[in-house]
CSV table of C-alpha atoms in Angstrom, one decimal:
chain,number,residue,atom,x,y,z
A,1,LEU,CA,70.5,54.7,22.9
A,2,VAL,CA,69.3,53.1,19.7
A,3,ASP,CA,66.8,50.2,19.8
A,4,GLY,CA,68.3,46.9,20.7
A,5,ASP,CA,70.3,45.2,23.4
A,6,HIS,CA,72.8,47.2,25.4
A,7,ASP,CA,75.3,46.3,28.2
A,8,ILE,CA,75.6,49.3,30.5
A,9,VAL,CA,78.9,49.3,32.4
A,10,ILE,CA,79.2,51.5,35.5
A,11,THR,CA,82.5,52.3,37.3
A,12,ILE,CA,83.5,54.8,39.9
A,13,THR,CA,86.9,56.5,39.7
A,14,ASP,CA,88.3,58.3,42.7
A,15,THR,CA,90.4,61.4,42.8
A,16,VAL,CA,93.7,59.5,42.4
A,17,GLY,CA,92.6,57.4,39.5
A,18,ASN,CA,91.5,54.2,41.3
A,19,VAL,CA,88.7,52.5,39.3
A,20,SER,CA,86.1,50.4,41.0
A,21,THR,CA,85.1,46.9,39.8
A,22,PRO,CA,82.8,47.5,36.8
A,23,VAL,CA,79.1,46.6,37.2
A,24,THR,CA,77.3,45.6,34.0
A,25,VAL,CA,73.5,46.0,33.6
A,26,SER,CA,71.9,44.6,30.4
A,27,ILE,CA,68.9,46.4,29.0
A,28,THR,CA,66.9,46.3,25.8
A,29,VAL,CA,65.7,49.6,24.3
A,30,ASP,CA,62.3,49.3,22.4
A,31,THR,CA,60.7,52.5,21.1
A,32,VAL,CA,58.8,50.9,18.3
A,33,ALA,CA,55.1,50.7,18.7
A,34,PRO,CA,53.1,47.7,17.4
A,35,ASP,CA,51.3,48.0,14.1
A,36,ALA,CA,47.7,49.2,14.1
A,37,ALA,CA,45.0,46.6,14.3
A,38,THR,CA,41.9,46.1,12.2
A,39,THR,CA,38.5,45.8,13.8
A,40,THR,CA,34.9,44.8,13.2
A,41,LEU,CA,31.8,45.4,15.3
A,42,THR,CA,29.0,43.0,16.0
A,43,ASP,CA,25.9,42.9,18.1
A,44,ASP,CA,24.6,40.2,20.5
A,45,ASP,CA,23.3,38.2,17.5
A,46,ASN,CA,26.7,38.4,15.8
A,47,ASN,CA,25.4,40.8,13.1
A,48,SER,CA,27.8,43.3,11.8
A,49,VAL,CA,26.8,46.8,13.1
A,50,GLY,CA,29.7,48.9,11.8
A,51,GLY,CA,28.3,52.0,10.1
A,52,THR,CA,24.8,51.2,11.1
A,53,THR,CA,22.3,51.8,13.9
A,54,THR,CA,21.9,49.1,16.7
A,55,ASN,CA,19.9,48.7,19.9
A,56,ASP,CA,22.9,46.8,21.4
A,57,ASN,CA,24.7,49.4,23.6
A,58,THR,CA,27.5,46.9,24.4
A,59,PRO,CA,28.7,45.8,21.0
A,60,THR,CA,31.5,43.3,20.6
A,61,VAL,CA,34.7,44.5,18.9
A,62,THR,CA,36.7,41.9,17.1
A,63,ILE,CA,40.4,42.8,16.7
A,64,ALA,CA,42.7,41.1,14.2
A,65,LEU,CA,46.0,41.1,16.0
A,66,PRO,CA,48.8,42.6,13.9
A,67,GLU,CA,52.0,40.8,13.1
A,68,GLY,CA,54.5,41.2,16.0
A,69,THR,CA,51.9,41.2,18.8
A,70,GLN,CA,53.2,39.4,21.8
A,71,VAL,CA,51.9,37.8,25.0
A,72,GLY,CA,51.2,40.5,27.5
A,73,ASP,CA,50.5,43.3,25.0
A,74,THR,CA,47.3,45.2,25.8
A,75,VAL,CA,44.5,45.8,23.3
A,76,THR,CA,42.4,48.8,24.1
A,77,VAL,CA,39.0,49.8,22.5
A,78,TYR,CA,38.3,53.5,22.4
A,79,ASP,CA,35.0,55.4,21.9
A,80,GLY,CA,36.6,58.6,20.6
A,81,ASP,CA,39.3,59.3,23.2
A,82,THR,CA,37.6,57.3,26.0
A,83,PRO,CA,38.7,53.7,26.7
A,84,VAL,CA,35.7,51.4,26.7
A,85,GLY,CA,37.3,48.0,26.9
A,86,THR,CA,40.8,46.3,27.3
A,87,HIS,CA,42.2,42.8,26.9
A,88,GLU,CA,45.7,41.4,27.7
A,89,VAL,CA,46.9,39.2,24.9
A,90,THR,CA,47.5,35.5,25.8
A,91,GLN,CA,49.4,32.8,24.0
A,92,ALA,CA,46.0,31.2,23.1
A,93,ASP,CA,45.1,34.4,21.3
A,94,LEU,CA,48.2,34.3,19.3
A,95,ASP,CA,47.8,30.6,18.5
A,96,ALA,CA,44.2,31.0,17.4
A,97,ASN,CA,43.4,30.9,13.7
A,98,PRO,CA,42.6,33.6,12.9
A,99,SER,CA,44.7,35.4,15.5
A,100,GLU,CA,42.2,37.8,17.0
A,101,VAL,CA,40.5,38.9,20.3
A,102,GLU,CA,37.0,39.9,21.1
A,103,ILE,CA,36.2,42.7,23.6
A,104,THR,CA,32.7,43.7,24.7
A,105,THR,CA,32.5,47.4,25.3
A,106,THR,CA,31.2,49.0,28.4
A,107,PRO,CA,27.7,50.5,27.8
A,108,LEU,CA,27.6,53.2,25.2
A,109,GLY,CA,25.3,56.1,25.4
A,110,GLU,CA,22.6,57.0,22.9
A,111,GLY,CA,23.8,58.4,19.6
A,112,GLU,CA,26.8,58.1,17.3
A,113,HIS,CA,30.1,56.6,18.4
A,114,SER,CA,33.5,56.4,16.7
A,115,ILE,CA,35.2,53.1,17.7
A,116,THR,CA,39.0,52.6,17.3
A,117,THR,CA,41.5,50.2,18.8
A,118,THR,CA,45.2,50.2,19.7
A,119,VAL,CA,47.8,47.7,20.8
A,120,THR,CA,50.3,48.6,23.5
A,121,ASP,CA,53.4,46.6,24.2
A,122,SER,CA,54.9,45.7,27.5
A,123,VAL,CA,57.0,48.9,27.7
A,124,ASN,CA,54.0,51.2,26.9
A,125,ASN,CA,54.6,51.8,23.2
A,126,GLU,CA,51.1,52.3,21.8
A,127,SER,CA,50.2,51.7,18.2
A,128,GLU,CA,48.4,54.2,16.0
A,129,HIS,CA,44.6,54.0,16.4
A,130,SER,CA,42.9,51.7,13.9
A,131,ASN,CA,40.6,53.2,11.2
A,132,PRO,CA,37.5,54.4,13.0
A,133,THR,CA,34.3,52.4,12.7
A,134,THR,CA,31.1,54.3,13.5
A,135,VAL,CA,28.0,52.9,15.1
A,136,THR,CA,24.8,54.6,16.3
A,137,VAL,CA,23.2,53.3,19.5
A,138,ASP,CA,19.4,53.6,19.7
A,139,THR,CA,17.8,51.8,22.5
A,140,LEU,CA,14.7,54.1,22.9
A,141,PRO,CA,11.4,52.8,21.5
A,142,ALA,CA,9.4,55.0,19.2
A,143,THR,CA,6.6,57.1,20.6
A,144,THR,CA,3.2,55.4,20.9
A,145,PRO,CA,1.3,56.3,17.7
A,146,VAL,CA,-2.3,57.6,17.4
A,147,THR,CA,-4.6,55.1,15.6
A,148,GLU,CA,-8.1,55.0,14.0
A,149,VAL,CA,-9.9,51.9,12.8
A,150,GLN,CA,-11.9,52.5,9.6
A,151,ASN,CA,-14.3,50.4,7.5
A,152,ASP,CA,-14.3,50.2,3.7
A,153,ALA,CA,-16.2,53.5,3.5
A,154,GLY,CA,-13.5,55.3,5.5
A,155,ASN,CA,-15.7,55.7,8.6
A,156,ASN,CA,-14.3,55.5,12.0
A,157,ILE,CA,-15.6,52.3,13.5
A,158,GLY,CA,-13.6,52.2,16.7
A,159,GLY,CA,-15.8,51.0,19.6
A,160,THR,CA,-18.7,50.0,17.3
A,161,ILE,CA,-20.0,46.9,15.6
A,162,THR,CA,-19.1,46.4,11.9
A,163,SER,CA,-19.7,43.9,9.1
A,164,ASP,CA,-16.2,44.7,7.7
A,165,ASN,CA,-13.9,41.9,8.8
A,166,THR,CA,-10.8,43.5,7.3
A,167,PRO,CA,-10.9,47.0,8.7
A,168,THR,CA,-8.2,49.5,7.9
A,169,VAL,CA,-6.0,50.8,10.7
A,170,VAL,CA,-4.8,54.3,10.0
A,171,VAL,CA,-1.8,55.2,12.1
A,172,THR,CA,-0.6,58.7,12.7
A,173,LEU,CA,3.1,58.5,12.7
A,174,PRO,CA,5.0,60.1,15.6
A,175,SER,CA,7.8,62.5,14.8
A,176,ASP,CA,10.6,60.1,15.8
A,177,VAL,CA,9.7,57.4,13.2
A,178,SER,CA,12.3,56.8,10.5
A,179,VAL,CA,12.2,55.2,7.0
A,180,GLY,CA,12.6,51.5,7.5
A,181,ASP,CA,10.8,51.3,10.8
A,182,THR,CA,8.0,48.6,11.0
A,183,VAL,CA,4.5,49.3,12.1
A,184,ASN,CA,2.6,46.3,13.4
A,185,VAL,CA,-1.2,45.9,14.1
A,186,TYR,CA,-2.2,43.4,16.7
A,187,ASP,CA,-5.5,41.7,17.6
A,188,GLY,CA,-4.6,41.0,21.2
A,189,THR,CA,-1.2,39.4,20.8
A,190,THR,CA,-1.6,38.2,17.2
A,191,VAL,CA,-0.2,40.3,14.4
A,192,VAL,CA,-2.9,41.0,11.8
A,193,GLY,CA,-1.1,43.6,9.7
A,194,THR,CA,2.3,45.1,9.2
A,195,THR,CA,4.0,47.6,7.0
A,196,VAL,CA,7.5,49.1,6.6
A,197,VAL,CA,7.6,52.9,6.8
A,198,THR,CA,8.5,54.8,3.6
A,199,GLN,CA,9.5,58.4,3.0
A,200,ALA,CA,6.1,58.9,1.5
A,201,ASN,CA,4.5,57.7,4.8
A,202,ILE,CA,6.6,60.2,6.7
A,203,ASP,CA,5.7,63.0,4.4
A,204,ASP,CA,2.0,62.1,4.8
A,205,GLU,CA,2.6,61.5,8.5
A,206,THR,CA,0.3,58.4,8.3
A,207,VAL,CA,0.2,54.8,7.2
A,208,ALA,CA,-2.9,52.7,6.4
A,209,ILE,CA,-2.8,49.0,7.1
A,210,ASP,CA,-5.5,46.6,6.0
A,211,THR,CA,-5.9,43.8,8.6
A,212,THR,CA,-6.2,40.2,7.8
A,213,PRO,CA,-9.7,38.7,8.1
């Protein structure tokens, strides 16, 4: 049957041609899947994380509902081929401006993920997957670095008394540090020096940070 409304009429005819009273059953055939949705990913601070690295392993996926979405349709978020979140569309979702839904994913593992969404109607016609959005989850802190405190002459003064009130902290960078990471030097709980790691630092495997007085 083609898509649309149909009245199905059923009769039984016996061997001598007597026809039963017809029974009519009305059905609607719908084989057309909803349109694909568009999606964005944000972290707990509402920062866009699509195409980036985040320490939020349960990002929020915002789905702009395509035209024709109906109450009762199901929006599904996929990590590759694995569903990681669903939402049943309500009238409030459709009345919202913009018409969209937010789904927080189940916890994602460390590493890169390809996030897509689909919309499935009430008779299980599922849309094409949306264009994939990649996100890399990194919740592991960097390895603890090795440090040496030096005076202006470059001598190691760790554990000694010095007249230099702005000693230099030389940090040997661990292998898992990346460009853009931040190295902080603390005096107790107070930050007294900071630097952002560059490729040159990684090539040298060290950074030198002069402390504040």
